[in-house]
Coordinates of C-alpha atoms and ligand atoms in Angstrom, one line a residue:
M287 CA 3.4 -26.0 108.8
S288 CA 3.1 -27.6 105.4
S289 CA 1.6 -31.0 104.4
F290 CA 3.1 -33.7 102.2
A291 CA 1.1 -36.8 101.0
T292 CA 2.8 -38.8 103.8
H293 CA 3.3 -36.5 106.5
T294 CA 2.9 -32.9 108.0
V295 CA 6.1 -30.9 108.6
F296 CA 6.4 -29.6 112.1
N297 CA 9.0 -29.0 114.9
Q298 CA 11.4 -27.6 112.3
V299 CA 13.2 -24.3 113.4
P300 CA 12.7 -21.0 111.4
P301 CA 15.9 -19.5 110.2
L302 CA 17.5 -16.9 112.5
E303 CA 17.5 -13.7 110.4
D304 CA 16.4 -10.2 110.2
Y305 CA 17.6 -9.6 113.7
S306 CA 20.1 -7.2 115.2
L307 CA 23.4 -8.7 116.3
Y308 CA 24.0 -5.7 118.6
D309 CA 20.6 -5.4 120.3
T310 CA 20.4 -9.2 121.1
D311 CA 23.8 -9.2 122.8
P312 CA 23.6 -7.4 126.2
A313 CA 26.9 -8.5 127.2
L314 CA 28.6 -6.9 124.2
R315 CA 26.7 -3.7 124.7
E316 CA 27.9 -3.5 128.3
A317 CA 31.5 -4.2 127.3
V318 CA 31.3 -1.4 124.6
R319 CA 30.2 1.0 127.2
R320 CA 32.6 -0.2 129.9
E321 CA 35.6 -0.1 127.6
G322 CA 35.0 3.3 126.4
A323 CA 33.2 3.1 123.0
Q324 CA 29.8 4.2 123.9
A325 CA 30.0 7.1 121.5
W326 CA 29.9 4.5 118.7
A327 CA 26.8 2.7 120.1
G328 CA 24.5 4.2 117.3
D329 CA 26.9 3.0 114.5
L330 CA 27.3 -0.4 116.1
N331 CA 23.5 -0.8 116.3
A332 CA 23.1 0.1 112.7
H333 CA 25.9 -2.2 111.7
G334 CA 24.4 -5.0 113.8
A335 CA 21.0 -4.6 112.1
W336 CA 22.5 -4.6 108.6
L337 CA 24.5 -7.7 109.3
G338 CA 21.5 -9.6 110.7
R339 CA 19.4 -9.0 107.5
A340 CA 18.4 -12.0 105.7
Q341 CA 20.1 -10.6 102.5
T342 CA 23.5 -10.0 104.3
L343 CA 23.4 -13.5 106.0
A344 CA 22.7 -15.1 102.6
A345 CA 25.7 -13.3 101.0
G346 CA 27.9 -14.8 103.7
A347 CA 26.7 -18.3 102.8
E348 CA 26.8 -17.7 99.1
A349 CA 30.4 -16.2 99.2
N350 CA 31.5 -19.5 100.7
R351 CA 29.6 -21.8 98.3
S352 CA 31.1 -20.1 95.3
P353 CA 34.8 -19.7 96.1
P354 CA 37.2 -17.6 94.3
R355 CA 38.9 -18.7 91.0
L356 CA 42.3 -18.2 89.7
V357 CA 42.4 -16.9 86.1
S358 CA 46.1 -17.1 85.0
Y359 CA 45.7 -15.8 81.4
D360 CA 43.4 -13.6 79.6
R361 CA 41.8 -14.6 76.3
A362 CA 44.7 -13.2 74.4
G363 CA 47.2 -15.4 76.3
H364 CA 48.7 -12.6 78.4
R365 CA 49.5 -13.5 82.1
V366 CA 47.2 -11.9 84.5
D367 CA 47.0 -13.8 87.6
R368 CA 43.6 -12.5 88.3
I369 CA 41.2 -13.7 91.1
E370 CA 37.6 -13.7 90.3
F371 CA 35.1 -13.5 93.2
H372 CA 31.4 -14.1 93.6
P373 CA 29.4 -10.8 93.8
A374 CA 28.5 -11.8 97.4
W375 CA 32.1 -11.2 98.4
N376 CA 32.1 -7.7 96.9
L377 CA 28.8 -6.9 98.8
L378 CA 30.5 -8.1 102.1
M379 CA 33.7 -6.2 101.4
T380 CA 31.7 -3.0 100.5
G381 CA 30.0 -3.2 103.9
I382 CA 33.2 -3.8 105.8
M383 CA 35.0 -1.0 104.1
A384 CA 32.1 1.4 104.3
R385 CA 32.3 1.0 108.1
G386 CA 36.2 1.6 108.0
L387 CA 37.1 -1.7 109.8
H388 CA 40.2 -1.8 107.6
S389 CA 41.8 1.5 108.8
R390 CA 39.5 4.0 110.4
A391 CA 40.6 3.5 114.0
W392 CA 44.2 4.5 112.9
M393 CA 43.1 7.2 110.5
Q394 CA 41.0 8.9 113.2
P395 CA 42.4 7.7 116.6
A396 CA 40.2 8.6 119.5
P397 CA 39.5 7.2 122.9
G398 CA 37.3 4.1 122.3
A399 CA 38.0 3.9 118.6
Q400 CA 39.8 0.5 118.7
V401 CA 37.1 -0.9 121.0
A402 CA 34.4 0.2 118.6
R403 CA 36.2 -1.3 115.8
A404 CA 36.7 -4.5 117.7
A405 CA 32.9 -4.7 118.5
A406 CA 32.1 -4.1 114.8
Y407 CA 34.6 -6.7 113.7
L408 CA 33.2 -9.2 116.2
M409 CA 29.8 -8.8 114.7
Q410 CA 31.0 -8.9 111.2
G411 CA 32.8 -12.2 111.8
Q412 CA 29.5 -13.7 112.8
V413 CA 28.2 -13.3 109.3
E414 CA 31.3 -14.1 107.2
A415 CA 34.9 -14.8 108.1
G416 CA 36.8 -14.9 104.9
T417 CA 36.3 -11.1 104.3
L418 CA 38.0 -10.5 107.6
C419 CA 41.3 -11.7 106.2
P420 CA 41.9 -8.7 103.9
T421 CA 40.4 -6.5 106.4
T422 CA 42.8 -7.5 109.3
M423 CA 46.0 -7.5 107.2
T424 CA 45.3 -4.0 105.8
F425 CA 44.4 -2.7 109.4
A426 CA 47.7 -4.2 110.7
A427 CA 49.6 -2.6 107.9
V428 CA 48.3 0.9 108.3
P429 CA 50.1 1.9 111.4
L430 CA 53.4 0.7 109.9
L431 CA 52.9 2.7 106.8
Q432 CA 51.9 5.7 108.7
R433 CA 55.5 5.7 110.0
E434 CA 57.3 5.2 106.7
P435 CA 59.3 8.2 105.3
A436 CA 58.9 8.8 101.5
G437 CA 61.4 6.9 99.4
V438 CA 60.8 5.6 95.9
V439 CA 57.3 5.4 97.2
D440 CA 55.3 8.1 98.7
F441 CA 53.4 6.3 101.6
A442 CA 51.7 9.3 103.0
G443 CA 50.8 10.8 99.6
Q444 CA 49.8 7.8 97.7
W445 CA 49.2 4.7 99.8
L446 CA 47.6 6.1 102.9
P447 CA 44.8 8.0 101.2
A448 CA 43.9 4.8 99.4
L449 CA 44.0 2.7 102.5
Y450 CA 41.9 5.2 104.5
S451 CA 39.2 5.2 101.6
R452 CA 36.0 3.6 102.6
E453 CA 35.0 2.7 99.1
F454 CA 35.7 -1.0 98.0
D455 CA 37.3 -1.1 94.6
P456 CA 37.9 -4.6 93.3
A457 CA 39.6 -3.5 90.1
D458 CA 42.9 -5.1 89.2
A459 CA 44.6 -1.8 88.3
P460 CA 47.7 0.3 89.3
L461 CA 47.1 2.2 92.6
G462 CA 46.8 5.6 90.9
A463 CA 43.7 4.2 89.0
K464 CA 42.0 2.9 92.1
R465 CA 39.6 4.4 94.7
S466 CA 41.0 2.3 97.5
A467 CA 43.6 -0.3 98.4
L468 CA 44.1 -3.5 100.4
I469 CA 47.2 -5.1 101.8
G470 CA 48.3 -8.6 102.5
M471 CA 51.2 -10.2 104.3
G472 CA 53.7 -12.8 102.8
M473 CA 55.9 -14.5 105.4
T474 CA 55.3 -18.4 105.4
E475 CA 57.3 -20.4 102.9
K476 CA 57.3 -24.1 102.2
Q477 CA 60.0 -24.9 104.8
G478 CA 58.3 -23.1 107.6
G479 CA 56.1 -20.4 108.9
S480 CA 56.7 -20.4 112.7
D481 CA 60.4 -20.1 112.3
L482 CA 60.6 -17.2 110.0
R483 CA 64.4 -17.0 110.2
A484 CA 64.3 -19.8 107.8
V485 CA 62.9 -17.6 104.9
T486 CA 64.8 -18.2 101.7
T487 CA 63.3 -15.5 99.5
R488 CA 66.0 -13.0 98.5
A489 CA 65.9 -9.4 97.9
M490 CA 68.6 -7.6 95.9
P491 CA 68.9 -3.6 95.7
L492 CA 68.1 -2.1 92.3
G493 CA 70.4 0.8 93.4
A494 CA 71.4 2.1 96.7
P495 CA 70.2 -0.1 99.5
G496 CA 68.2 0.8 102.5
R497 CA 64.8 1.9 103.9
G498 CA 62.5 3.2 101.2
C499 CA 64.8 1.8 98.3
A500 CA 63.7 -0.4 95.5
Y501 CA 64.8 -4.0 95.5
Q502 CA 64.1 -7.1 93.2
L503 CA 62.8 -10.2 95.0
V504 CA 63.3 -13.7 94.0
G505 CA 61.7 -16.6 95.9
H506 CA 58.3 -17.9 96.9
K507 CA 55.6 -17.8 99.5
W508 CA 53.6 -21.0 100.3
F509 CA 50.7 -19.2 102.0
F510 CA 50.0 -15.9 100.4
S511 CA 46.3 -14.9 101.3
V512 CA 44.5 -12.2 99.3
P513 CA 46.7 -12.4 96.2
Q514 CA 44.5 -9.8 94.6
A515 CA 45.5 -7.2 97.2
D516 CA 47.1 -4.0 96.0
A517 CA 50.4 -4.9 97.8
H518 CA 51.8 -7.3 100.3
L519 CA 54.3 -6.9 103.0
V520 CA 56.8 -9.5 102.4
L521 CA 59.7 -10.9 104.4
A522 CA 63.0 -11.5 102.5
Q523 CA 66.6 -12.0 103.2
T524 CA 69.2 -9.3 102.3
D525 CA 72.8 -8.7 103.1
E526 CA 71.7 -6.8 106.1
G527 CA 69.5 -9.8 107.3
L528 CA 65.7 -10.2 107.2
C529 CA 63.9 -7.2 105.9
C530 CA 60.4 -6.3 105.1
F531 CA 59.3 -5.1 101.5
L532 CA 56.1 -3.6 100.2
V533 CA 55.6 -5.6 97.1
P534 CA 52.8 -4.0 95.0
R535 CA 50.6 -5.8 92.6
W536 CA 51.5 -3.2 89.9
I537 CA 54.8 -1.6 89.6
P538 CA 54.6 2.2 90.0
D539 CA 54.2 3.6 86.5
G540 CA 54.8 0.1 85.2
P541 CA 53.3 -3.2 84.4
R542 CA 51.8 -5.8 86.7
N543 CA 54.4 -6.9 89.1
A544 CA 56.1 -10.3 88.7
V545 CA 54.3 -12.1 91.5
R546 CA 53.1 -15.3 89.9
V547 CA 50.1 -17.0 91.5
R548 CA 50.9 -20.7 91.1
R549 CA 47.5 -21.9 92.5
L550 CA 44.9 -21.2 95.1
K551 CA 44.8 -23.4 98.3
D552 CA 42.0 -25.8 98.6
K553 CA 41.0 -25.1 102.1
L554 CA 38.8 -26.7 104.8
G555 CA 37.2 -23.4 105.6
N556 CA 37.6 -19.7 104.9
C557 CA 36.5 -20.7 101.5
S558 CA 35.2 -17.2 100.3
N559 CA 38.8 -15.9 100.7
A560 CA 41.6 -16.6 98.3
S561 CA 44.8 -17.9 99.7
S562 CA 47.6 -18.7 97.2
E563 CA 51.0 -19.9 96.5
V564 CA 53.2 -17.4 94.7
E565 CA 56.7 -17.1 93.2
F566 CA 58.5 -13.8 92.9
E567 CA 60.3 -13.8 89.5
E568 CA 62.3 -10.7 90.1
A569 CA 59.3 -9.0 91.6
W570 CA 59.8 -5.2 92.4
G571 CA 59.6 -4.1 96.2
V572 CA 60.4 -1.2 98.4
M573 CA 62.0 -1.8 101.8
V574 CA 59.7 -0.9 104.7
G575 CA 61.3 -0.4 108.1
E576 CA 65.0 -0.5 109.1
P577 CA 67.4 -2.8 107.2
G578 CA 67.7 -6.2 109.2
R579 CA 64.5 -5.4 111.2
G580 CA 62.1 -7.2 108.9
L581 CA 61.0 -9.8 111.5
S582 CA 60.1 -7.1 114.1
V583 CA 58.2 -5.0 111.5
L584 CA 56.1 -8.1 110.5
L585 CA 55.7 -9.2 114.3
E586 CA 54.3 -5.8 115.0
M587 CA 51.7 -6.5 112.3
A588 CA 51.1 -9.9 113.8
G589 CA 50.3 -8.3 117.1
T590 CA 47.2 -6.7 115.5
T591 CA 46.1 -9.7 113.4
R592 CA 46.4 -12.0 116.3
L593 CA 44.0 -9.8 118.3
D594 CA 41.7 -10.0 115.3
C595 CA 42.1 -13.8 115.5
V596 CA 40.7 -13.6 119.0
L597 CA 37.9 -11.4 117.9
G598 CA 37.2 -13.7 115.0
S599 CA 36.9 -16.7 117.2
A600 CA 34.8 -14.8 119.7
A601 CA 32.5 -14.0 116.7
L602 CA 32.3 -17.6 115.6
L603 CA 31.5 -18.7 119.0
R604 CA 28.9 -16.0 119.5
Q605 CA 27.1 -16.8 116.3
A606 CA 27.1 -20.5 117.0
L607 CA 25.7 -19.8 120.5
A608 CA 23.0 -17.6 119.0
Q609 CA 22.1 -20.2 116.5
S610 CA 21.9 -22.9 119.1
A611 CA 20.0 -20.8 121.6
H612 CA 17.5 -19.9 118.9
H613 CA 17.3 -23.6 117.8
A614 CA 16.7 -24.8 121.4
L615 CA 13.8 -22.3 121.8
H616 CA 12.0 -23.5 118.7
R617 CA 12.8 -27.3 118.8
Q618 CA 10.9 -29.8 121.0
A619 CA 11.9 -33.3 122.1
F620 CA 10.2 -35.5 124.8
G621 CA 7.3 -33.0 125.1
K622 CA 9.3 -30.0 126.1
R623 CA 11.4 -27.3 124.2
L624 CA 15.1 -28.2 124.2
V625 CA 15.8 -25.0 126.1
E626 CA 13.6 -26.3 129.0
Q627 CA 15.4 -29.5 129.3
P628 CA 17.8 -29.3 132.4
L629 CA 20.7 -30.9 130.7
M630 CA 20.4 -28.7 127.7
R631 CA 20.3 -25.6 129.8
N632 CA 23.5 -26.7 131.4
V633 CA 25.2 -27.1 128.0
L634 CA 23.8 -23.8 126.6
A635 CA 24.6 -21.8 129.7
D636 CA 28.1 -23.2 129.8
L637 CA 28.5 -22.1 126.1
A638 CA 27.2 -18.7 126.9
L639 CA 29.8 -18.3 129.6
E640 CA 32.6 -19.1 127.1
S641 CA 31.2 -16.7 124.7
E642 CA 30.9 -13.8 127.0
A643 CA 34.3 -14.5 128.5
A644 CA 36.0 -14.6 125.0
M645 CA 34.3 -11.3 124.0
A646 CA 35.2 -9.6 127.4
L647 CA 38.8 -10.5 127.1
A648 CA 39.0 -9.4 123.5
L649 CA 37.4 -6.0 124.1
R650 CA 39.5 -5.4 127.3
L651 CA 42.6 -6.0 125.0
A652 CA 41.2 -3.6 122.4
R653 CA 40.9 -0.9 125.1
A654 CA 44.6 -1.5 126.0
V655 CA 45.3 -0.8 122.3
D656 CA 43.4 2.5 122.6
E657 CA 45.4 3.3 125.7
R658 CA 48.7 2.4 123.9
A659 CA 50.5 5.7 124.9
D660 CA 50.8 4.0 128.3
A661 CA 53.6 1.6 128.8
G662 CA 51.5 -0.6 131.0
A663 CA 48.7 -0.8 128.4
R664 CA 51.3 -1.7 125.8
A665 CA 52.7 -4.5 127.9
L666 CA 49.2 -5.9 128.5
V667 CA 48.7 -6.0 124.7
R668 CA 52.0 -7.6 124.2
V669 CA 51.4 -10.5 126.8
G670 CA 47.7 -10.7 126.7
T671 CA 47.2 -11.0 122.9
P672 CA 49.1 -14.3 122.5
A673 CA 47.5 -15.7 125.7
A674 CA 44.0 -14.8 124.5
K675 CA 44.8 -16.2 121.0
L676 CA 46.0 -19.5 122.3
W677 CA 43.0 -20.0 124.6
V678 CA 40.0 -18.3 122.9
C679 CA 40.8 -19.8 119.4
K680 CA 41.2 -23.3 120.8
R681 CA 38.0 -23.1 123.1
A682 CA 36.1 -21.8 120.1
V683 CA 36.7 -25.1 118.2
A684 CA 35.2 -27.2 121.0
A685 CA 32.4 -24.7 121.7
V686 CA 31.3 -24.4 118.0
A687 CA 31.2 -28.3 117.7
E688 CA 29.2 -28.4 120.8
C689 CA 26.7 -25.8 119.3
M690 CA 26.5 -27.9 116.1
E691 CA 25.3 -30.8 118.3
V692 CA 22.6 -28.7 119.9
W693 CA 21.1 -28.7 116.3
G694 CA 21.2 -32.5 116.3
G695 CA 21.4 -34.0 112.7
N696 CA 20.4 -30.6 111.1
G697 CA 23.6 -29.1 112.4
Y698 CA 25.6 -31.5 110.3
V699 CA 23.9 -30.6 107.1
E700 CA 25.1 -28.0 104.7
D701 CA 21.6 -26.4 104.3
G702 CA 22.1 -24.7 107.7
P703 CA 24.8 -22.4 109.0
M704 CA 26.6 -24.8 111.4
P705 CA 28.9 -26.7 109.1
R706 CA 30.4 -23.4 107.8
L707 CA 30.9 -22.0 111.4
Y708 CA 32.5 -25.4 112.3
R709 CA 34.9 -25.5 109.3
E710 CA 35.8 -21.8 109.9
T711 CA 36.9 -22.0 113.5
P712 CA 40.2 -24.0 113.5
V713 CA 42.1 -21.5 111.3
N714 CA 42.3 -18.8 113.8
S715 CA 44.3 -21.1 116.0
I716 CA 46.8 -22.0 113.2
W717 CA 47.5 -19.0 111.2
E718 CA 49.3 -15.8 112.6
G719 CA 51.2 -18.1 115.0
S720 CA 49.9 -21.6 116.0
G721 CA 49.0 -22.6 119.6
N722 CA 52.5 -23.6 120.8
V723 CA 54.1 -20.6 119.3
M724 CA 51.5 -18.3 121.1
A725 CA 52.2 -20.1 124.5
L726 CA 56.1 -19.7 124.0
D727 CA 55.5 -16.1 123.0
V728 CA 53.7 -15.3 126.3
L729 CA 56.8 -16.6 128.1
R730 CA 59.0 -14.4 125.9
A731 CA 56.8 -11.4 126.6
L732 CA 56.9 -12.0 130.3
Q733 CA 60.7 -12.4 130.2
R734 CA 61.5 -9.5 128.0
E735 CA 58.8 -6.8 129.0
P736 CA 59.6 -5.6 132.4
E737 CA 56.1 -3.9 132.6
A738 CA 54.3 -7.0 131.6
L739 CA 54.0 -8.8 135.0
P740 CA 53.3 -5.8 137.1
A741 CA 50.6 -4.7 134.6
L742 CA 49.0 -8.1 134.7
E743 CA 49.2 -8.4 138.5
A744 CA 47.4 -5.1 138.7
E745 CA 44.8 -6.3 136.4
L746 CA 44.2 -9.7 138.1
A747 CA 44.3 -8.2 141.6
R748 CA 41.3 -6.2 141.0
A749 CA 39.2 -9.4 141.2
A750 CA 41.1 -10.8 144.2
G751 CA 39.4 -11.5 147.5
Q752 CA 35.9 -12.2 146.1
H753 CA 36.0 -15.9 145.2
R754 CA 38.2 -18.3 147.0
S755 CA 38.6 -20.5 144.0
Y756 CA 39.7 -17.5 141.9
D757 CA 42.4 -16.5 144.6
E758 CA 43.6 -20.1 144.8
A759 CA 43.9 -20.4 141.0
L760 CA 45.8 -17.1 140.9
G761 CA 48.2 -18.6 143.5
R762 CA 48.8 -21.8 141.5
W763 CA 49.3 -19.7 138.3
R764 CA 52.0 -17.7 140.1
A765 CA 53.7 -20.8 141.3
L766 CA 53.7 -22.3 137.9
L767 CA 55.3 -19.1 136.5
A768 CA 58.0 -19.1 139.2
D769 CA 59.2 -22.5 138.1
T770 CA 61.4 -21.2 135.2
E771 CA 63.0 -24.4 134.4
Q772 CA 59.8 -26.1 133.6
A773 CA 58.3 -23.0 131.9
P774 CA 58.9 -24.1 128.3
F775 CA 57.2 -27.5 128.9
Q776 CA 54.3 -25.9 130.8
A777 CA 53.9 -22.9 128.4
R778 CA 50.4 -23.9 127.4
R779 CA 49.3 -24.1 131.1
I780 CA 50.9 -20.8 131.8
A781 CA 49.4 -19.0 128.8
G782 CA 46.0 -20.8 128.9
G783 CA 45.8 -20.3 132.7
L784 CA 46.5 -16.6 132.3
A785 CA 43.7 -16.1 129.8
R786 CA 41.3 -18.1 131.9
L787 CA 42.3 -16.1 135.1
W788 CA 41.9 -12.8 133.2
Q789 CA 38.5 -13.8 131.7
A790 CA 37.4 -14.7 135.4
A791 CA 38.8 -11.4 136.7
L792 CA 36.8 -9.4 134.0
L793 CA 33.6 -11.3 134.7
I794 CA 34.0 -11.0 138.5
E795 CA 34.5 -7.3 138.2
H796 CA 31.9 -6.5 135.6
A797 CA 29.4 -9.3 134.9
P798 CA 26.2 -10.3 137.0
A799 CA 27.1 -12.7 139.8
A800 CA 25.2 -15.5 138.0
V801 CA 27.8 -15.4 135.1
S802 CA 30.9 -14.8 137.3
D803 CA 29.9 -17.4 139.9
A804 CA 29.2 -20.0 137.3
F805 CA 32.5 -19.2 135.5
V806 CA 34.7 -19.5 138.5
A807 CA 32.9 -22.7 139.6
S808 CA 33.2 -24.4 136.2
R809 CA 36.5 -23.1 134.9
L810 CA 38.7 -22.7 138.1
Q811 CA 37.1 -24.6 140.9
A812 CA 35.9 -27.8 139.3
P813 CA 36.8 -27.7 135.5
G814 CA 35.1 -30.3 133.5
G815 CA 36.4 -31.9 130.3
M816 CA 33.4 -30.9 128.2
F817 CA 30.6 -28.3 128.0
G818 CA 27.5 -29.0 130.1
E819 CA 29.4 -30.0 133.2
M820 CA 28.6 -27.0 135.3
P821 CA 28.1 -27.9 138.9
A822 CA 24.7 -27.7 140.6
G823 CA 23.6 -24.2 141.6
A824 CA 24.4 -22.4 138.4
D825 CA 21.7 -19.8 137.6
T826 CA 21.1 -20.9 134.0
H827 CA 18.0 -18.7 133.7
A828 CA 20.0 -15.6 134.4
I829 CA 22.9 -16.7 132.2
L830 CA 20.7 -17.6 129.3
A831 CA 18.5 -14.5 129.5
R832 CA 21.7 -12.4 129.2
A833 CA 23.1 -14.5 126.4
W834 CA 20.0 -14.6 124.3
P835 CA 17.2 -12.4 125.7
E836 CA 14.4 -14.4 124.1
T837 CA 15.1 -17.3 126.5
A838 CA 14.2 -15.1 129.5
A839 CA 10.5 -16.2 129.1
C840 CA 11.4 -19.9 129.9
Ligands
FAD1097 C1 44.2 -20.5 105.3 C2 45.6 -20.0 105.7 C3 46.0 -18.8 105.3 C4 47.3 -18.3 105.5 N1 47.6 -17.1 105.0 C5 48.8 -16.7 105.1 C6 49.3 -15.4 104.6 O1 48.6 -14.8 103.9 N2 50.7 -15.1 104.8 C7 51.5 -15.8 105.6 O2 52.7 -15.4 105.6 N3 51.1 -17.0 106.1 C8 49.8 -17.4 105.9 N4 49.4 -18.7 106.5 C9 50.4 -19.5 107.1 C10 50.3 -19.5 108.5 O3 50.5 -18.4 109.2 C11 51.3 -20.8 109.0 O4 50.7 -21.9 108.5 C12 51.5 -20.8 110.4 O5 52.2 -19.7 110.9 C13 52.3 -22.0 110.9 O6 53.4 -22.2 110.2 P1 53.8 -23.6 109.3 O7 52.5 -24.0 108.6 O8 54.9 -23.5 108.6 O9 53.8 -24.7 110.6 P2 55.2 -25.0 111.3 O10 56.0 -23.7 111.5 O11 55.8 -26.2 110.7 O12 54.6 -25.5 112.8 C14 53.9 -26.8 112.9 C15 53.5 -26.9 114.4 O13 54.6 -26.9 115.2 C16 54.5 -25.9 116.2 N5 55.7 -25.4 116.6 C17 56.6 -24.6 115.9 N6 57.5 -24.2 116.7 C18 57.4 -24.8 117.9 C19 58.4 -24.8 119.0 N7 59.4 -24.2 119.2 N8 57.8 -25.6 120.1 C20 56.6 -26.3 120.0 N9 55.9 -26.3 118.9 C21 56.3 -25.5 117.8 C22 53.5 -24.9 115.7 O14 52.7 -24.4 116.8 C23 52.6 -25.8 114.8 O15 51.5 -26.4 115.6 C24 48.1 -19.1 106.2 C25 47.7 -20.3 106.7 C26 46.3 -20.8 106.5 C27 46.0 -22.1 107.0

């Protein structure tokens, strides 16, 4: 309490800092155990404690207050296209890479490795989201490059060791002079990002054409995040059709590549991360994957980055929930703490359900990635990832806005954490395939993957027979799916409905009855249009104590 000449300051909330993101999240700890990553619990605990330190949290805010800057020329007038970052960005990248979130689960595959990485990513995203962008794109590129035979570039000998390295090296230098490397993706052009067949960038062979051979690229990309990355995987047209190319920042044994950064995007959120517009002025690249198969190469990468979008949204939702639960514990109105007001309990508990459901589905999908040797698991990832991306990323936008409102006016002010969380949330729904594209992708996966529906049915059947509302909702979803003529028009209902059902199934199977009962009642039986409409009877005490253990005392 401090005194001014006119008033005494009281009833303001202390910052939420110096806490462990892992310790304070019982549902996450349970999911880590359940999905097979208990061996990493110690690492996750240490990671959660590091992330929750006041210094790390401050770095997250600072990296976004001081966005990167494009430096086109050096002082002698040489073209450099360099991106300059605030030291807070480097601190966060150092932490991410030290924990291997950009490659470790592919470098040392083991049961639970993907789940452990997903849980760590989910905590990392609570502190800062911009640094997730180079992390996810690099992570998605690694399994592709692991398969690439040596051509004019030695992937196994040169690129993979640099990608596996856990030392962040921000130097703008040729690969051989660096301790580690990062990868970006370049697909979207001015005329379109969803329909990638419309790509106009052209690649011409510099000698013999084909996989592993050198090409020259001419064209542009309208969104090209992480332009400082050591290479991008770029989609371009060739005589064999669309192909994927590794376009390094520096030509091997040569100068800086002719990838000209025209400008950086001035974005709503994700401000710490550089997203650019570039032109390829006869840029050098090497073909990755089979000729004419560029789209499927990049869509394989997108499968990984889309799951990271789900994790990223689950992260923002979790952090917004933690901030609002903390706020409601410390702020009073009308003679009671906010957390004691019945209507606020309805809102907070409802948000807690959304957060746990998002996390549970994301970690279930991560386990399916761990189990990818099995065709059923691969089919679950294929169909479940776009469904989860559609639903979780959209729900997070509404949920984070609601969390901001729990803070009242302070939630709208840049001194606190809520505006950044709010601005950050929509992008996960837009990039890597926007909502409609995800919904249509669910239909495509169901049509093309014979394993998908049986694998889903087996997953959803495990929760059947325990809640009438769940069984009825499952029946309605099956009927919707059966109407193939209407399916494209109803794709959001099908995909979103699938995600909700799967979330309900996971909670019925694994969460305490207080959580699953309330989830089924409020999402399947009598769904409301906003948060805080849970029907009477919800056990808010149990739900909140699980979501934010400090509330257990009230
Ligand atoms: C901050 C940021 C960073 C990005 N970084 C990168 C990057 O590094 N590399 C990269 O390649 N791209 C990047 N992107 C681009 C992003 O992936 C695209 O913006 C996105 O895929 C959508 O493409 P578009 O913008 O061309 O929209 P469009 O393709 O024009 O789509 C517009 C809308 O139409 C909908 N739509 C499209 N097709 C259909 C259909 N058949 N039926 C119904 N609706 C449909 C879409 O869902 C969307 O809502 C970035 C975007 C942002 C915002």
